Coordinates of N, CA and C and ligand atoms in Angstrom, one line a residue:
M1 N -16.6 -8.7 -2.8 CA -17.3 -8.9 -1.9 C -18.6 -7.5 -1.8
S2 N -19.7 -7.8 -1.7 CA -20.8 -6.9 -1.7 C -21.0 -5.3 -1.2
D3 N -20.1 -5.6 0.4 CA -20.4 -4.5 1.4 C -19.2 -3.8 1.4
C4 N -18.2 -4.5 0.4 CA -16.6 -4.1 0.4 C -16.6 -2.5 -0.3
I5 N -16.1 -1.0 0.4 CA -16.2 0.0 -0.5 C -15.1 0.0 -1.3
F6 N -14.3 -0.9 -1.0 CA -12.9 -0.8 -2.2 C -13.4 -1.6 -3.3
C7 N -14.0 -2.7 -3.2 CA -14.6 -3.2 -4.4 C -15.3 -2.4 -5.2
K8 N -15.9 -1.6 -4.2 CA -17.3 -0.7 -5.6 C -16.1 0.0 -6.4
L9 N -14.9 0.3 -5.2 CA -14.2 1.8 -6.5 C -13.3 1.1 -7.1
A10 N -12.8 0.1 -6.9 CA -11.9 -1.0 -8.0 C -12.6 -1.3 -9.3
N11 N -13.5 -1.8 -8.8 CA -14.6 -1.7 -9.9 C -15.4 -0.5 -10.6
G12 N -15.6 0.1 -10.6 CA -16.0 1.3 -10.7 C -17.6 1.7 -10.8
E13 N -17.9 0.9 -9.7 CA -19.6 0.8 -9.1 C -19.4 2.5 -8.5
I14 N -18.4 2.8 -7.7 CA -18.7 4.2 -7.6 C -17.7 5.2 -8.2
P15 N -18.1 6.2 -8.8 CA -16.7 6.7 -9.7 C -16.1 7.5 -8.5
T16 N -14.7 7.7 -8.8 CA -13.8 8.2 -8.3 C -12.6 8.5 -8.8
N17 N -11.2 9.5 -8.7 CA -10.6 10.1 -9.3 C -9.8 8.7 -9.6
T18 N -9.4 8.3 -11.0 CA -8.5 7.4 -11.4 C -7.0 7.7 -11.4
V19 N -6.3 7.3 -11.3 CA -5.0 7.6 -11.8 C -4.3 6.5 -13.0
Y20 N -4.8 5.4 -12.8 CA -4.6 4.3 -13.7 C -5.7 3.3 -13.7
E21 N -5.9 2.5 -14.6 CA -6.7 1.0 -14.5 C -6.2 0.2 -15.7
D22 N -6.2 -0.9 -15.5 CA -6.2 -2.3 -16.5 C -7.2 -2.9 -15.9
E23 N -7.2 -4.5 -16.6 CA -7.9 -5.8 -16.2 C -7.9 -5.7 -14.7
N24 N -7.1 -5.8 -13.8 CA -6.8 -6.0 -12.7 C -6.6 -5.5 -11.2
Y25 N -6.4 -3.9 -11.7 CA -5.9 -2.9 -11.0 C -6.9 -2.2 -11.4
R26 N -6.9 -1.0 -10.0 CA -7.2 0.6 -10.2 C -6.5 1.2 -9.0
V27 N -6.1 2.5 -9.5 CA -5.6 3.1 -8.7 C -6.1 4.4 -8.1
I28 N -6.5 4.7 -7.0 CA -7.2 5.9 -7.1 C -6.0 7.0 -6.2
M29 N -6.8 8.1 -6.2 CA -6.6 9.1 -5.2 C -7.1 8.7 -3.8
D30 N -6.1 9.2 -2.6 CA -6.5 8.8 -1.4 C -7.3 9.8 -1.2
A31 N -8.5 10.2 0.0 CA -9.7 10.2 0.4 C -8.9 11.2 1.2
N32 N -7.9 10.8 2.1 CA -7.1 12.0 3.5 C -6.1 11.3 2.9
P33 N -5.4 12.1 1.8 CA -4.2 12.1 1.9 C -2.9 12.7 2.6
A34 N -1.4 12.0 2.8 CA -0.6 12.2 3.6 C 0.0 13.1 3.2
N35 N 0.2 13.0 1.6 CA 0.9 14.4 0.4 C -0.1 14.4 -0.5
P36 N 0.5 15.5 -1.1 CA -0.6 15.9 -2.9 C -0.2 14.1 -3.5
G37 N -1.0 13.6 -4.0 CA -0.5 12.7 -4.7 C -0.7 11.7 -4.4
H38 N -0.8 11.0 -2.8 CA -1.3 10.0 -2.8 C -2.2 9.3 -3.0
A39 N -1.6 7.8 -3.3 CA -2.6 7.0 -3.8 C -2.8 5.7 -3.8
L40 N -3.7 4.8 -4.1 CA -3.9 3.5 -3.6 C -3.8 2.6 -4.7
V41 N -3.0 1.7 -5.0 CA -3.6 0.7 -5.9 C -4.2 -0.7 -5.0
L42 N -5.4 -0.4 -5.9 CA -6.4 -1.3 -5.3 C -6.8 -2.8 -6.6
P43 N -6.3 -3.5 -5.7 CA -6.9 -4.8 -6.9 C -8.3 -5.1 -7.1
K44 N -8.7 -5.4 -8.4 CA -10.4 -5.5 -8.6 C -10.8 -6.8 -7.8
K45 N -9.7 -8.0 -7.7 CA -10.4 -9.0 -6.9 C -10.2 -8.8 -5.2
H46 N -11.5 -9.2 -4.9 CA -11.4 -9.0 -3.1 C -10.2 -9.5 -2.6
G47 N -9.4 -9.6 -1.7 CA -9.0 -10.1 -0.7 C -8.8 -9.3 0.6
K48 N -8.8 -9.5 1.7 CA -8.6 -8.2 2.7 C -6.9 -8.1 3.4
D49 N -6.8 -8.7 3.2 CA -5.3 -8.9 3.1 C -3.8 -9.5 2.5
I50 N -2.6 -9.3 2.5 CA -1.8 -10.1 1.5 C -1.9 -11.7 2.1
F51 N -2.4 -12.2 3.0 CA -2.6 -13.1 3.7 C -3.5 -13.9 2.9
E52 N -4.7 -13.3 2.9 CA -5.8 -13.8 1.9 C -5.4 -13.8 0.4
L53 N -4.6 -12.4 -0.3 CA -4.3 -12.6 -1.5 C -3.6 -13.7 -2.0
D54 N -4.0 -14.2 -3.0 CA -2.7 -15.1 -4.3 C -1.8 -14.2 -4.3
S55 N -0.4 -14.5 -4.4 CA 0.8 -14.0 -4.4 C 1.0 -13.4 -5.6
D56 N 0.9 -13.9 -6.8 CA 0.5 -13.0 -8.3 C -0.2 -11.8 -8.1
T57 N -1.5 -11.9 -7.5 CA -2.1 -10.5 -7.6 C -1.2 -9.6 -6.4
V58 N -0.7 -10.0 -5.5 CA -0.1 -9.2 -4.9 C 1.4 -8.2 -5.5
A59 N 2.3 -9.2 -6.6 CA 3.1 -9.1 -7.2 C 2.9 -8.2 -8.2
G60 N 1.4 -8.2 -8.7 CA 0.9 -7.4 -9.7 C 0.7 -5.7 -9.5
A61 N 0.2 -5.9 -8.2 CA -0.3 -4.7 -7.5 C 1.0 -3.9 -7.2
H62 N 2.1 -5.0 -6.5 CA 3.8 -3.8 -6.7 C 4.3 -3.3 -7.9
A63 N 3.6 -3.9 -8.9 CA 4.3 -3.7 -10.1 C 3.6 -2.1 -10.8
V64 N 2.2 -2.4 -10.4 CA 1.5 -1.1 -10.3 C 1.8 -0.1 -9.5
A65 N 2.3 -0.1 -8.5 CA 2.9 0.7 -7.7 C 3.6 1.4 -8.0
K66 N 4.9 0.5 -8.7 CA 6.2 0.9 -9.2 C 5.8 2.2 -10.3
K67 N 5.5 1.7 -11.1 CA 4.7 3.1 -12.3 C 4.2 4.1 -11.9
V68 N 3.1 4.1 -10.5 CA 2.7 5.3 -10.0 C 4.3 5.8 -9.6
A69 N 4.9 5.3 -8.6 CA 5.9 5.9 -8.1 C 6.6 6.7 -9.1
E70 N 6.8 5.8 -10.3 CA 7.8 7.0 -11.5 C 7.4 7.6 -11.8
A71 N 5.8 7.7 -11.7 CA 5.1 9.5 -12.5 C 4.8 10.1 -11.4
A72 N 4.9 10.0 -10.3 CA 4.7 10.9 -8.9 C 6.4 11.8 -8.9
V73 N 7.7 10.9 -9.2 CA 8.4 11.2 -9.4 C 8.7 12.4 -10.4
E74 N 8.1 11.5 -11.9 CA 8.2 12.6 -13.0 C 7.4 14.1 -12.9
V75 N 6.3 13.7 -12.6 CA 5.1 14.7 -12.4 C 5.1 16.1 -11.4
L76 N 5.5 15.3 -9.8 CA 5.2 16.0 -8.9 C 6.8 16.1 -8.6
K77 N 7.5 15.7 -9.1 CA 9.1 16.3 -8.8 C 9.2 15.7 -7.4
A78 N 8.8 14.7 -7.1 CA 8.7 13.9 -5.6 C 10.1 13.8 -5.7
D79 N 10.9 14.2 -4.0 CA 12.3 13.4 -3.8 C 12.3 12.2 -3.3
G80 N 11.0 11.8 -3.1 CA 11.3 9.9 -2.4 C 10.0 9.4 -2.5
V81 N 9.3 8.1 -2.5 CA 8.2 7.9 -2.4 C 8.1 6.7 -1.5
N82 N 6.9 6.7 -0.8 CA 6.9 5.4 0.2 C 6.0 4.9 -0.4
I83 N 6.3 3.3 -0.5 CA 5.5 2.1 -0.3 C 4.8 1.7 0.7
L84 N 3.9 1.7 1.2 CA 3.2 1.1 2.3 C 2.1 0.6 2.0
Q85 N 1.8 -1.1 3.2 CA 0.6 -1.6 2.8 C 0.8 -2.6 4.0
N86 N -0.7 -2.1 4.7 CA -0.9 -2.3 5.8 C -1.6 -3.8 6.0
N87 N -1.3 -4.3 7.0 CA -2.2 -5.9 7.1 C -2.3 -5.8 8.5
G88 N -3.8 -6.2 8.9 CA -4.6 -6.3 10.1 C -4.8 -4.9 11.1
E89 N -5.3 -4.5 11.9 CA -5.6 -3.3 12.8 C -4.2 -3.2 13.3
A90 N -3.5 -4.1 13.8 CA -2.5 -3.8 14.7 C -1.5 -3.4 13.4
A91 N -1.5 -3.3 12.5 CA -0.9 -2.6 11.8 C -0.9 -1.5 10.8
G92 N -2.4 -1.2 11.7 CA -3.1 0.4 11.5 C -4.2 0.3 9.7
Q93 N -4.2 -1.1 9.6 CA -4.9 -1.2 8.6 C -6.5 -0.9 8.4
T94 N -7.0 0.4 8.3 CA -8.2 0.6 8.4 C -9.7 -0.1 7.4
V95 N -9.2 -0.4 6.1 CA -10.2 -0.6 5.2 C -9.7 -2.5 4.8
S96 N -10.6 -2.8 5.1 CA -10.5 -4.9 4.4 C -10.5 -5.2 3.3
H97 N -9.5 -4.4 2.5 CA -9.5 -4.9 1.2 C -8.0 -4.5 0.9
F98 N -6.9 -5.6 0.9 CA -5.7 -5.0 0.2 C -5.6 -3.7 -0.4
H99 N -4.4 -3.4 -0.3 CA -4.5 -2.0 -1.1 C -2.7 -1.5 -0.7
I100 N -2.5 -0.9 -1.8 CA -0.8 -0.4 -1.4 C -1.1 1.1 -1.5
H101 N -0.4 1.8 -0.6 CA -0.1 3.4 -0.6 C 1.0 3.5 -1.2
V102 N 1.1 4.3 -2.3 CA 1.6 5.1 -3.2 C 2.1 6.6 -2.5
I103 N 2.9 7.2 -1.2 CA 2.9 8.3 -1.0 C 4.0 9.2 -2.0
P104 N 3.8 10.2 -2.4 CA 5.3 10.7 -2.7 C 5.7 11.9 -1.5
R105 N 7.1 12.1 -1.6 CA 7.5 12.5 -0.2 C 8.8 13.3 -1.0
F106 N 9.3 14.7 0.2 CA 9.4 16.0 -0.4 C 10.8 15.9 0.5
K107 N 11.8 16.5 0.4 CA 13.1 16.6 1.6 C 12.1 17.1 2.7
K108 N 11.4 18.4 2.5 CA 10.7 19.4 3.3 C 10.1 18.7 4.4
D109 N 9.7 17.1 4.3 CA 8.9 16.3 5.1 C 9.7 15.7 6.2
W110 N 11.1 15.9 6.5 CA 11.8 15.8 7.2 C 11.9 16.9 7.9
P111 N 11.9 16.5 9.4 CA 11.7 15.4 10.0 C 10.5 15.9 11.3
A112 N 9.5 15.4 9.7 CA 8.0 15.6 10.1 C 7.6 13.8 10.6
M113 N 8.8 12.7 9.9 CA 8.1 11.6 9.7 C 8.7 10.6 10.5
P114 N 8.9 11.0 12.0 CA 9.2 10.0 12.9 C 9.2 8.4 12.8
L115 N 10.2 7.5 12.9 CA 10.3 6.7 12.8 C 10.4 5.8 14.0
H116 N 9.6 5.3 14.7 CA 9.9 5.0 16.0 C 10.9 3.4 16.1
Q117 N 12.1 3.8 16.8 CA 13.0 2.5 16.7 C 13.0 1.7 18.1
A118 N 12.9 0.3 17.5 CA 12.2 -0.5 18.8 C 13.7 -0.9 19.3
A119 N 13.7 -1.7 20.8 CA 15.0 -1.8 20.8 C 15.0 -3.4 21.5
V120 N 15.5 -3.7 20.5 CA 15.7 -5.5 20.1 C 17.5 -5.8 20.0
T121 N 17.8 -6.5 20.9 CA 19.1 -7.2 21.3 C 19.8 -8.1 19.9
E122 N 20.9 -7.7 19.9 CA 21.7 -8.8 18.7 C 21.0 -10.3 19.0
E123 N 21.0 -10.7 20.1 CA 20.3 -11.9 20.6 C 19.1 -12.1 19.9
E124 N 18.3 -11.4 20.2 CA 16.7 -11.5 20.1 C 16.9 -11.3 18.1
T125 N 17.2 -10.8 17.6 CA 17.5 -10.7 16.4 C 18.2 -11.8 15.6
K126 N 18.9 -12.1 15.9 CA 19.8 -13.6 15.3 C 18.5 -14.6 15.8
K127 N 17.6 -14.9 17.2 CA 17.0 -15.9 16.9 C 15.6 -15.8 16.1
I128 N 15.0 -14.2 15.9 CA 13.8 -14.2 15.2 C 14.1 -14.3 13.7
C129 N 15.5 -14.0 13.2 CA 16.4 -14.3 12.0 C 15.7 -15.9 11.7
A130 N 16.3 -16.6 12.2 CA 16.7 -18.1 12.5 C 15.3 -18.7 11.9
D131 N 14.5 -18.0 13.2 CA 13.0 -18.5 13.2 C 12.2 -18.5 12.1
L132 N 12.2 -17.3 11.6 CA 11.8 -16.5 10.0 C 12.7 -17.3 9.1
A133 N 13.6 -17.5 9.1 CA 14.2 -18.4 7.9 C 13.5 -19.6 7.7
A134 N 13.4 -20.5 9.0 CA 12.7 -22.1 9.1 C 11.4 -21.8 8.5
A135 N 10.9 -21.0 8.7 CA 9.5 -20.9 8.4 C 8.6 -20.4 7.6
I136 N 10.0 -19.8 6.5 CA 9.3 -19.7 5.2 C 9.4 -20.6 4.2
K137 N 8.1 -20.8 3.1 CA 8.0 -22.1 2.9 C 8.5 -21.7 1.1
Ligands
AMP201 P1 -5.1 1.3 5.8 O1 -5.0 1.8 7.0 O2 -4.2 0.9 5.1 O3 -6.2 0.5 5.5 O4 -5.7 2.8 4.5 C1 -6.8 3.1 4.3 C2 -7.1 3.9 3.2 O5 -7.8 4.3 2.6 C3 -6.9 5.6 4.2 O6 -5.8 6.5 4.0 C4 -7.8 6.4 3.8 O7 -7.6 7.5 3.8 C5 -8.4 6.1 2.6 N1 -10.1 5.8 2.0 C6 -10.9 5.5 3.5 N2 -12.0 5.4 2.2 C7 -11.7 6.3 1.3 C8 -12.5 6.4 -0.3 N3 -13.6 6.1 -0.2 N4 -11.9 7.2 -1.5 C9 -10.2 7.0 -1.2 N5 -9.6 6.7 0.1 C10 -10.5 6.3 0.8
ZN202 ZN1 -13.0 -5.4 -1.5

C-alpha cells in the first residue's frame, strides 16, 4: 500500500532502528515505547489487521515475536514480556498495518498496569463460549 507508513518501514523505504529482518518480516523499535525495548513485528506484506492477513503470515509473525521476547529476557533481563496485537479502533489499533507489540516488563512495573475486569456472569460466559465454539471454522 503506497500510503502505508508501516509498509514503508517494513520494506526499508524509510530507515528505522531494526532489531531483526528476514524475507517476510522486519522488527523495529516502537517510536513511543511503553518500556525500553518495546518492539513491533511488521510483516512486509500489507494487511490492515488479523482479519485481512492470511493465517500463515499471522503465525509467522508470532514466531518472530517469540524470538524477540527471548532476546528481551536475555539482553534486557526482562522479568516478563507482553505480546499485544490490536485489531480495529475499538481495540486500540492506531496504525492500519498488522503488527505485534513485544513489550518487555519488569517486576517494578506493577501495579502500574491496571487490567480492567469486566463483570460477566457464569451464564453469559457459558453462552458466549458455546456461540464462539459454533462459529469457529
Ligand atoms: P497500535 O495502537 O497497536 O496500532 O500501535 C501502533 C504503534 O506504532 C504505537 O505504539 C506507536 O508508538 C507506533 N508507531 C507509530 N508510528 C511509528 C513509527 N513511525 N515508527 C515506530 N513506531 C511507530
Ligand atoms: Zn502497510
